[in-house]
mmCIF file of C-alpha atoms (C1' of nucleotides) in Angstrom:
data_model
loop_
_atom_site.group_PDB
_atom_site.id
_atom_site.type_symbol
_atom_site.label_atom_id
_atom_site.label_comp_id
_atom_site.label_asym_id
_atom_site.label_seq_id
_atom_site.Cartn_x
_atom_site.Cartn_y
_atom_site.Cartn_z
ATOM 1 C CA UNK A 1 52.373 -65.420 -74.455
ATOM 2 C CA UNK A 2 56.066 -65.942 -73.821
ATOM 3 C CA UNK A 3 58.657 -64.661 -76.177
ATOM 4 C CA UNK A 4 60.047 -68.098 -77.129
ATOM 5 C CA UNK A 5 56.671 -69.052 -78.235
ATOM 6 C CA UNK A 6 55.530 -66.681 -80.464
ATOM 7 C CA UNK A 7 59.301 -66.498 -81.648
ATOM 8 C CA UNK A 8 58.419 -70.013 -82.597
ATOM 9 C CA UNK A 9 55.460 -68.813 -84.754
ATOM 10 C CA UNK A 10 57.686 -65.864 -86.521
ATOM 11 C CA UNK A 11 57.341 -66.621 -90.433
ATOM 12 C CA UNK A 12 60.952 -66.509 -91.415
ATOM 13 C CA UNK A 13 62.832 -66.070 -95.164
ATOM 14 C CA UNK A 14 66.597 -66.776 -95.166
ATOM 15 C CA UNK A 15 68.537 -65.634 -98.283
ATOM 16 C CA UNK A 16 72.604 -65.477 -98.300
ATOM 17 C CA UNK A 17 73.589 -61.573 -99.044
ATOM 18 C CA UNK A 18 77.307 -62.271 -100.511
ATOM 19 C CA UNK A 19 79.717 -59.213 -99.843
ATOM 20 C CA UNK A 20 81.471 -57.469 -102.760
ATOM 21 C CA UNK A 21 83.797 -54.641 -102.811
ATOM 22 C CA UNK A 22 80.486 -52.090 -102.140
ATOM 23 C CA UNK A 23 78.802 -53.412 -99.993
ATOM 24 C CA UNK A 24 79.946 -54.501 -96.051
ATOM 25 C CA UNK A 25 76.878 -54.884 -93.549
ATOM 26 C CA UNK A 26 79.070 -54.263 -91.148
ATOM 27 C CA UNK A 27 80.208 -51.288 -92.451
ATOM 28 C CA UNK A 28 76.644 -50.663 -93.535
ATOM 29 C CA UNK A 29 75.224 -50.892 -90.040
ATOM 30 C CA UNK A 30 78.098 -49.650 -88.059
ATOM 31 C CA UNK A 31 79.265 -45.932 -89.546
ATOM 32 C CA UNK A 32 76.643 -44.609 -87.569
ATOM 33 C CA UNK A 33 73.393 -44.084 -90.128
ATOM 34 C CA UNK A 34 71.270 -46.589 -88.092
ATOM 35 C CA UNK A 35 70.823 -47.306 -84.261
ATOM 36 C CA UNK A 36 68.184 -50.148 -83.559
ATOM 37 C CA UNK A 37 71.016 -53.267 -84.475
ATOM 38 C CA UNK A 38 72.978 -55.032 -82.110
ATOM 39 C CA UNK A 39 76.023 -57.731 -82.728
ATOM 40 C CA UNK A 40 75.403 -60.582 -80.351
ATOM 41 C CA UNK A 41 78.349 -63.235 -80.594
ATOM 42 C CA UNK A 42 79.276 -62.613 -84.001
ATOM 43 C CA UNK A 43 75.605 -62.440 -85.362
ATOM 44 C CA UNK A 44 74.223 -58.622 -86.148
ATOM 45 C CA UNK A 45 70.306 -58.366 -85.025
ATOM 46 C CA UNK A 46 68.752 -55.553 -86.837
ATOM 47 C CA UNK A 47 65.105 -53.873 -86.301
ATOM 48 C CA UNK A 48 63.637 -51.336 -89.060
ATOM 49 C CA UNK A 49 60.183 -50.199 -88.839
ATOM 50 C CA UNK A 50 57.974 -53.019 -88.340
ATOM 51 C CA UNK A 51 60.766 -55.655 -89.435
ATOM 52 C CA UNK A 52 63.664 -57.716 -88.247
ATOM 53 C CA UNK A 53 66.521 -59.746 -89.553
ATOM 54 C CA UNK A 54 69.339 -61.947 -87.955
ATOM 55 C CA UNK A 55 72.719 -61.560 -90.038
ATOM 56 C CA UNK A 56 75.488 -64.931 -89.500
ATOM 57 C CA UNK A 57 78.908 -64.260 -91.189
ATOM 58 C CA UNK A 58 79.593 -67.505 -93.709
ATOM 59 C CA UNK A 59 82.314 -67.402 -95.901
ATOM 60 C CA UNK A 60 81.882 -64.227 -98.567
ATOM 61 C CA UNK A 61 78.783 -62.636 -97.439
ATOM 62 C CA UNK A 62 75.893 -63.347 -94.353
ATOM 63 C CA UNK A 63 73.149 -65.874 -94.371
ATOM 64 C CA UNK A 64 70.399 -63.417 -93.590
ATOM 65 C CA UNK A 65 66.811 -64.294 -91.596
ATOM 66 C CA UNK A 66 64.587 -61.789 -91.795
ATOM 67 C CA UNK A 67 60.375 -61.555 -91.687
ATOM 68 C CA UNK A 68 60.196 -59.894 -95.204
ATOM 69 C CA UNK A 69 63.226 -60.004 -97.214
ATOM 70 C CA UNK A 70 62.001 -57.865 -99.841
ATOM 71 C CA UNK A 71 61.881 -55.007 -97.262
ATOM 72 C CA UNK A 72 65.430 -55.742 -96.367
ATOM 73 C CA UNK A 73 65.881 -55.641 -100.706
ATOM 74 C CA UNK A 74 64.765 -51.855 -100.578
ATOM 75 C CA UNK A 75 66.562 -51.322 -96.870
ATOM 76 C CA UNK A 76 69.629 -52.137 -98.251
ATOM 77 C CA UNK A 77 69.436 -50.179 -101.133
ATOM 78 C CA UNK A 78 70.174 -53.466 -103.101
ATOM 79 C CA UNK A 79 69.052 -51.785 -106.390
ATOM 80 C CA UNK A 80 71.301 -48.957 -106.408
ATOM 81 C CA UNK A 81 74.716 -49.296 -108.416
ATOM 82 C CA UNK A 82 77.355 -48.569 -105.759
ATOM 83 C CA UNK A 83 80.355 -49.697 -108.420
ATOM 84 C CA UNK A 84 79.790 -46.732 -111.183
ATOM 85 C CA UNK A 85 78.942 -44.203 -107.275
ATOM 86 C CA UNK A 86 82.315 -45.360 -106.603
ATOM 87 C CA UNK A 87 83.824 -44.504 -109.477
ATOM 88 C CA UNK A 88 82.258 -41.457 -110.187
ATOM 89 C CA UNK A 89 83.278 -39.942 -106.992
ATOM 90 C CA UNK A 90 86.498 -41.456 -107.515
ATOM 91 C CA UNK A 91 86.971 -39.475 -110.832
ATOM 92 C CA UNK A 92 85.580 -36.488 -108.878
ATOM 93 C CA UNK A 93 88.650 -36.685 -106.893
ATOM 94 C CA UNK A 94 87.604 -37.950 -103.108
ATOM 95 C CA UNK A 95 90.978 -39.058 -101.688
ATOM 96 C CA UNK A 96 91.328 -42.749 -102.488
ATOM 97 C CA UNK A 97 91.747 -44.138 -98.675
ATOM 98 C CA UNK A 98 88.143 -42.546 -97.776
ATOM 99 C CA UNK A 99 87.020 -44.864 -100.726
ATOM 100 C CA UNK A 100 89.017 -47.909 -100.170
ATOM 101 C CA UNK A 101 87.993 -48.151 -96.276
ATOM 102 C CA UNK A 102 84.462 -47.489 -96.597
ATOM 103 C CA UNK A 103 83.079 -47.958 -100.027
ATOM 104 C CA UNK A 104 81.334 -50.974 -98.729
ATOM 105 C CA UNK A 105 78.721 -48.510 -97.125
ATOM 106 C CA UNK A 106 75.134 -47.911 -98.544
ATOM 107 C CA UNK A 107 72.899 -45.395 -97.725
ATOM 108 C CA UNK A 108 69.485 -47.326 -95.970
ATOM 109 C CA UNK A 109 66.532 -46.532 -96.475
ATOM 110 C CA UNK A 110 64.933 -46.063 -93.531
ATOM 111 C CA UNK A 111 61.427 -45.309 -92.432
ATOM 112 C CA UNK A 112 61.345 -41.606 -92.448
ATOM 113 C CA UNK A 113 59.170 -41.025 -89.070
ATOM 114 C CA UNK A 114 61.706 -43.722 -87.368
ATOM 115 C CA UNK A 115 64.898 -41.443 -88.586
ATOM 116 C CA UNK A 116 63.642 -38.209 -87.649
ATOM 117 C CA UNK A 117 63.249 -39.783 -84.167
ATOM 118 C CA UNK A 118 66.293 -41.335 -84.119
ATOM 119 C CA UNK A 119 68.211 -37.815 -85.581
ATOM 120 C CA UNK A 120 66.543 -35.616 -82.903
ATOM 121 C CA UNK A 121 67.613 -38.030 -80.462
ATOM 122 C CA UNK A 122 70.859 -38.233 -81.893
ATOM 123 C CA UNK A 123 71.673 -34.623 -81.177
ATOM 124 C CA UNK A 124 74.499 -33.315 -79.031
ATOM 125 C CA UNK A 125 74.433 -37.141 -77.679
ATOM 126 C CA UNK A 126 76.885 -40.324 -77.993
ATOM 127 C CA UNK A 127 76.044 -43.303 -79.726
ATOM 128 C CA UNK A 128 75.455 -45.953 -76.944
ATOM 129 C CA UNK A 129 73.419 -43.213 -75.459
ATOM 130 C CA UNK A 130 71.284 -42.369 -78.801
ATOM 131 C CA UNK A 131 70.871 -46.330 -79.234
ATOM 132 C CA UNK A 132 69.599 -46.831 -75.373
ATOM 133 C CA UNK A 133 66.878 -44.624 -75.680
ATOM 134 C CA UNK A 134 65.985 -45.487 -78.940
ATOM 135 C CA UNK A 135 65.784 -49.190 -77.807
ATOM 136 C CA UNK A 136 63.303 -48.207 -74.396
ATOM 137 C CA UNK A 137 61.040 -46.032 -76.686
ATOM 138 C CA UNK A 138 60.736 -49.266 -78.916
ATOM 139 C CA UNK A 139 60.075 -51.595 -75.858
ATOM 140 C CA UNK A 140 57.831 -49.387 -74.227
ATOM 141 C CA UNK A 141 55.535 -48.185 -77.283
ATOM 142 C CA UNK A 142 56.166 -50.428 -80.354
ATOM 143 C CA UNK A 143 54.178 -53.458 -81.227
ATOM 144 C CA UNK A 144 55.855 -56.412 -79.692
ATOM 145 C CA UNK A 145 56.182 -59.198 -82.389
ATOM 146 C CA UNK A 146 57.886 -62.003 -80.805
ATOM 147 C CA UNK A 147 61.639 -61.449 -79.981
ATOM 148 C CA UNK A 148 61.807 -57.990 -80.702
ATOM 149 C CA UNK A 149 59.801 -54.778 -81.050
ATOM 150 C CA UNK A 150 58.330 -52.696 -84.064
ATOM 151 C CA UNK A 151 59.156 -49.062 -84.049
ATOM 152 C CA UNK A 152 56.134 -47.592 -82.767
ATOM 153 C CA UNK A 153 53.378 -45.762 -84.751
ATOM 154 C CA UNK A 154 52.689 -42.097 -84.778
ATOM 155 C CA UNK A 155 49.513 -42.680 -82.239
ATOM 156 C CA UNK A 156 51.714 -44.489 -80.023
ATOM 157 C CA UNK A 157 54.574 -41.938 -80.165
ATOM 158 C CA UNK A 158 51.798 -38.780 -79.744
ATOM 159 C CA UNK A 159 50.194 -40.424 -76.563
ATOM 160 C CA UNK A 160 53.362 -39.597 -74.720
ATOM 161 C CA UNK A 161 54.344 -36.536 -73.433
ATOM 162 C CA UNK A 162 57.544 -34.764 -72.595
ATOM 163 C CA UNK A 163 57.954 -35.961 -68.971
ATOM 164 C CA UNK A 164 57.580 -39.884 -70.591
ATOM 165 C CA UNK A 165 60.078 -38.913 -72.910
ATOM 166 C CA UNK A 166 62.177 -37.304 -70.329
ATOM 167 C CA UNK A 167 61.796 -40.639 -68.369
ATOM 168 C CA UNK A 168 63.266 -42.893 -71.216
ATOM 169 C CA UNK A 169 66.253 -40.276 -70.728
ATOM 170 C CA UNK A 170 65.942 -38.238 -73.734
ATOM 171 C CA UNK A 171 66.793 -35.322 -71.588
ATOM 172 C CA UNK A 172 66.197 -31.630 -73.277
ATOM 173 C CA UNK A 173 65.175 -33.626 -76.637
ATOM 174 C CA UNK A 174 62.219 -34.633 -74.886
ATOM 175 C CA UNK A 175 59.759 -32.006 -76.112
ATOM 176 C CA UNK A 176 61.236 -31.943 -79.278
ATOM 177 C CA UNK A 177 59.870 -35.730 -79.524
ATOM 178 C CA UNK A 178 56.728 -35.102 -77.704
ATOM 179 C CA UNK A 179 56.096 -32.197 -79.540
ATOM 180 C CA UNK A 180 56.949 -34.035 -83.540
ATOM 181 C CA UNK A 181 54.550 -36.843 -82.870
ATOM 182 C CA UNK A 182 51.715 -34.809 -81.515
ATOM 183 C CA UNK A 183 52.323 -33.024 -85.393
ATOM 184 C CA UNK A 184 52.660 -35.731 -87.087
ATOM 185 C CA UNK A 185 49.705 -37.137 -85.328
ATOM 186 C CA UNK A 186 47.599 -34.319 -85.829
ATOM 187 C CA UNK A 187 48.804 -32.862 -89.463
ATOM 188 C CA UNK A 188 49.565 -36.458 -90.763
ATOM 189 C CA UNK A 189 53.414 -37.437 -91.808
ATOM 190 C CA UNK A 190 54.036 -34.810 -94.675
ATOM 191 C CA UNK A 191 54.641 -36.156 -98.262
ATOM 192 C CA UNK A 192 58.077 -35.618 -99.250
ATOM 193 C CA UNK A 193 57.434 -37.310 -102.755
ATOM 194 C CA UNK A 194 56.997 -33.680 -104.977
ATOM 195 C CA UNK A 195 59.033 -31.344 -103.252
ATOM 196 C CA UNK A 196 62.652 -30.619 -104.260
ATOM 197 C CA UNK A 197 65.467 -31.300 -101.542
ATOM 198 C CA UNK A 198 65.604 -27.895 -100.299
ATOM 199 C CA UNK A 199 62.016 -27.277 -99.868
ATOM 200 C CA UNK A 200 61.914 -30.983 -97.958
ATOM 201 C CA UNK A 201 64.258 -29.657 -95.895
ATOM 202 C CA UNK A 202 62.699 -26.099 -95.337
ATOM 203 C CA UNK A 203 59.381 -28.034 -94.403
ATOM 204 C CA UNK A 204 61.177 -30.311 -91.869
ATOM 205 C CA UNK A 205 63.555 -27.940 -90.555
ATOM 206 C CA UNK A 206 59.890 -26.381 -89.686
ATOM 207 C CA UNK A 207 59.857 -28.646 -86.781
ATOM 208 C CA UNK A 208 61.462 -27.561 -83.317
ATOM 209 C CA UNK A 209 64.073 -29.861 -82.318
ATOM 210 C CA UNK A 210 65.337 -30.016 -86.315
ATOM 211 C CA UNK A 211 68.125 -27.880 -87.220
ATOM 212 C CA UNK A 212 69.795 -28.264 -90.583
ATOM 213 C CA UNK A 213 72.266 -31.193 -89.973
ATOM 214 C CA UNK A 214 69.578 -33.003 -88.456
ATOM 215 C CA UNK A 215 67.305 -32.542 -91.344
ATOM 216 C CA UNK A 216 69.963 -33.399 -93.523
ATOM 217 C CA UNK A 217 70.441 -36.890 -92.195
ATOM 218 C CA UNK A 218 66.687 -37.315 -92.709
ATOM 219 C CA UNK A 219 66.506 -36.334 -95.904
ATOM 220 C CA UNK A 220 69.728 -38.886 -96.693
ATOM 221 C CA UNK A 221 68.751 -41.445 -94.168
ATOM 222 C CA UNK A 222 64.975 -41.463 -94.338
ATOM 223 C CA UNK A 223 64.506 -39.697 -97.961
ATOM 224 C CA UNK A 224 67.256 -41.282 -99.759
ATOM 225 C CA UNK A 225 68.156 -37.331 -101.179
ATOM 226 C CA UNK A 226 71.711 -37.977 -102.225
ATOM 227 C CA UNK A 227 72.180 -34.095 -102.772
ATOM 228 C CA UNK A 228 72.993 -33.577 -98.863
ATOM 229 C CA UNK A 229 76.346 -33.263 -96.827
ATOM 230 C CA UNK A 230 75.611 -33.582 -92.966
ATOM 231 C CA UNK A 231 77.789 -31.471 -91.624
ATOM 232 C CA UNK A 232 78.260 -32.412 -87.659
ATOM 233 C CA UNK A 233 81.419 -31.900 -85.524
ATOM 234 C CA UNK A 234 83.537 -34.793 -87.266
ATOM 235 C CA UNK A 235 82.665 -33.147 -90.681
ATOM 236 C CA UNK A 236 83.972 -30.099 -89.073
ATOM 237 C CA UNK A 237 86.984 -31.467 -88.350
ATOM 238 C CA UNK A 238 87.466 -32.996 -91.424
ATOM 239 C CA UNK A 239 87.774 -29.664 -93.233
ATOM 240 C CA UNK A 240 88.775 -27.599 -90.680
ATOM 241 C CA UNK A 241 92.359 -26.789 -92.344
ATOM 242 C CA UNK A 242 90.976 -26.341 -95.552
ATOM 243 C CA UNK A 243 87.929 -23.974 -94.642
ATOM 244 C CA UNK A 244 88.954 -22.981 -90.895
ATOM 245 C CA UNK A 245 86.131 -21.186 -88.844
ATOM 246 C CA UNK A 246 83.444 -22.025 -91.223
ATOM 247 C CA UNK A 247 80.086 -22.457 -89.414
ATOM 248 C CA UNK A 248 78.757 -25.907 -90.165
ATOM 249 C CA UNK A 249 75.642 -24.713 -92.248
ATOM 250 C CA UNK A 250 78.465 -22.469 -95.186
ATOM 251 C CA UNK A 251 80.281 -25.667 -94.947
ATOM 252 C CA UNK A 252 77.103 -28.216 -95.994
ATOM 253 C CA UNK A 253 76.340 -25.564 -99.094
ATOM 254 C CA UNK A 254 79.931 -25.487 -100.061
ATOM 255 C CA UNK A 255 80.854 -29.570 -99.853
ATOM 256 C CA UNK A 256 77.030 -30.038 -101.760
ATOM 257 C CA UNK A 257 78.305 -27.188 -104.937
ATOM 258 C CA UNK A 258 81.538 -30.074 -104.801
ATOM 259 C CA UNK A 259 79.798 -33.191 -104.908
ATOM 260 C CA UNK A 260 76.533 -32.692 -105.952
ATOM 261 C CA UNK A 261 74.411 -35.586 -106.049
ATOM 262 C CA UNK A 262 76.851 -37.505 -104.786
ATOM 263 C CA UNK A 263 77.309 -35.310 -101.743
ATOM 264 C CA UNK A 264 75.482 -38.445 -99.264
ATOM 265 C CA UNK A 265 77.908 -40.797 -100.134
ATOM 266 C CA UNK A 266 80.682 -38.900 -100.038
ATOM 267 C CA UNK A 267 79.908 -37.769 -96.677
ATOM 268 C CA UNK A 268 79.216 -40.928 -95.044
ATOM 269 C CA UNK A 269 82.534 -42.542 -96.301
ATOM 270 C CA UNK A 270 84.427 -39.357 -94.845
ATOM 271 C CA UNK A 271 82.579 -39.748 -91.720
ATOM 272 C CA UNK A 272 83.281 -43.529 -91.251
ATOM 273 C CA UNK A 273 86.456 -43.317 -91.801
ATOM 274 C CA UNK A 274 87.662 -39.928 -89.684
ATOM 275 C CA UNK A 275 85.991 -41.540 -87.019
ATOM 276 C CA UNK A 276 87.202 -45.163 -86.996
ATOM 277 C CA UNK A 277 90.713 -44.277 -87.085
ATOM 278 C CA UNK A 278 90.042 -40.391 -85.875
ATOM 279 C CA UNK A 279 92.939 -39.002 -87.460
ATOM 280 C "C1'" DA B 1 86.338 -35.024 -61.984
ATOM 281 C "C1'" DT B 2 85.649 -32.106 -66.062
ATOM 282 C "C1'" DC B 3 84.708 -32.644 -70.723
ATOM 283 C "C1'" DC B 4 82.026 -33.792 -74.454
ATOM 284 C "C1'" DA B 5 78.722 -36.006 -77.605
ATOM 285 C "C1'" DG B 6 76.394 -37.118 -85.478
ATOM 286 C "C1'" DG B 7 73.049 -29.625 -82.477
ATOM 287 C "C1'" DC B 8 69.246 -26.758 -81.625
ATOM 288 C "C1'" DA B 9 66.489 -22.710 -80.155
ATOM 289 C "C1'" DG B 10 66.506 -18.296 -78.567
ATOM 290 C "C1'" DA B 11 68.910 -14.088 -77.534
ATOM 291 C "C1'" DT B 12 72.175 -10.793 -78.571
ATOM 292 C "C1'" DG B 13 75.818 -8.014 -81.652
ATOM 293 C "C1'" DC C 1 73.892 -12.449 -91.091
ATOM 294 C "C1'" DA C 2 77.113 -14.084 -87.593
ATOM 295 C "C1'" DT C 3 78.223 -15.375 -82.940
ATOM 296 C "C1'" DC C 4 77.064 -16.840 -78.102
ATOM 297 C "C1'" DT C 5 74.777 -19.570 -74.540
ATOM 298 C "C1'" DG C 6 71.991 -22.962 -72.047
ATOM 299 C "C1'" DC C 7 70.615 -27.431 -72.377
ATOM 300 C "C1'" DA C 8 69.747 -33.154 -69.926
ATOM 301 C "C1'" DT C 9 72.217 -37.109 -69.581
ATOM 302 C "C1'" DG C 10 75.889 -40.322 -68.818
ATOM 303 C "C1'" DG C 11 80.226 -42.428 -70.755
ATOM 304 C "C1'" DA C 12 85.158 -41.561 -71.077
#
DNA sequence: ATCCAGGCAGATG
DNA sequence: CATCTGCATGGA
């Protein structure tokens, strides 16, 4: 069946998200946390595990379609309080421009198979590159429900190997993605749920192809664990004058001992910011 | 064209 | 424990 057809048959909820001083969907979708969106003449298109929403800018906030918008509720991180986040980190001392230019951002939560995929990939890579192969893994394996694709499920994922993978140009990451799914495939996805940060990160650092900054993004991006800094190049250059020639691993421990639970946010406002006006 | 990208694994001091 | 190197791919 054509595309336009079943498009026609999509079940879909509309709800206007109004923008405040924390939260910016563009902001939310763009500093780098999340790769399956897309802004298409003004209107962001945004797939997250088996879901999908179209975003139009009105005047103070985006009328949003989506196919479950309580998913998009919990996505979004809708229930979190990002005013008294702000402020504590404010009274913690994070330099006031970091907050003013990206305290719009939330921290998604995102299916947790779907970020480890897109965090492996995301290694040693550029965006537009990270999102391409995301998006052919997506159109070649997930379920496809009528103007877009699901991410695919572990069975789909573990049927491929690392020449597939290799094909949809993941290069050397390809047996690191061949290699996860046939894991998660055969040990099931692990629980998360009763295991403190650091042994959820010990257990998927267990993985090859997931190093600790990679880990640490799933654990923020996929875990919501707040108590995280990812610390990648732009990090690094963030804090190279105040703790030159640290390795990026020292650095993560030292940044979490500063801003302890609020280490994720703090992170991804830095990072948003140093690289949207990289100075 | 050479460099580099939201790093990692494996090998070597 | 710290440092070094090779790695696939393609955009700048």
């Amino acid at each position: 069946m054509p595309n336009e057809f079943r498009s026609a048959f999509l079940i879909l909820e509309k709800i206007f998200i109004p923008a405040t001083d924390t939260f910016s969907l563009k902001e939310t979708l763009e500093c780098g946390q999340v790769f399956r969106y897309q802004l298409v003449d003004g209107v962001y298109h945004l797939s997250a595990g088996e879901h999908h929403a179209t975003f139009t800018e009105k005047e103070g906030g985006w009328d949003m379609e989506a196919t479950n918008i309580k998913f998009f509720q919990k996505y979004f991180d809708f229930d979190t309080n990002y005013d008294i986040i702000q402020s504590k980190v404010q009274d913690k001392g994070l330099v006031s421009s970091a907050v003013s230019f990206a305290r719009g951002i939330h921290i998604l939560r995102q299916d947790l198979v779907e970020t480890v995929f897109s965090f492996v990939i995301s290694q040693n890579n550029h965006i537009p590159r990270i999102k391409a192969i995301i998006e052919r893994i997506c159109t070649a394996l997930g379920e496809d429900k009528g103007g877009y694709h699901a991410f695919p499920t572990v069975e789909a994922l573990a049927s491929k190997d690392t020449d597939w993978y290799k094909e949809m140009g993941a290069g050397y990451r390809a047996e690191y993605l061949s290699g996860i799914a046939k894991r998660f495939r055969d040990e099931g996805v692990p629980s998360f749920d009763t295991l403190s940060t650091e042994e959820a990160r010990k257990l998927l650092m267990s993985y090859k192809g997931i190093g600790r900054k990679v880990a640490d993004c799933v654990l923020l991006f996929g875990l919501k664990r707040t108590d995280v800094f990812p610390t990648d190049t732009w990090i690094l250059k963030i804090f190279g004058e105040e703790y030159p020639d640290v390795p990026a691993e020292k650095l993560a421990k030292i940044l979490v001992e500063r801003w302890g639970e609020y280490s994720g946010y703090v992170q991804q406002w830095l990072f948003y910011e140093k690289r949207e006006k990289k100075v």
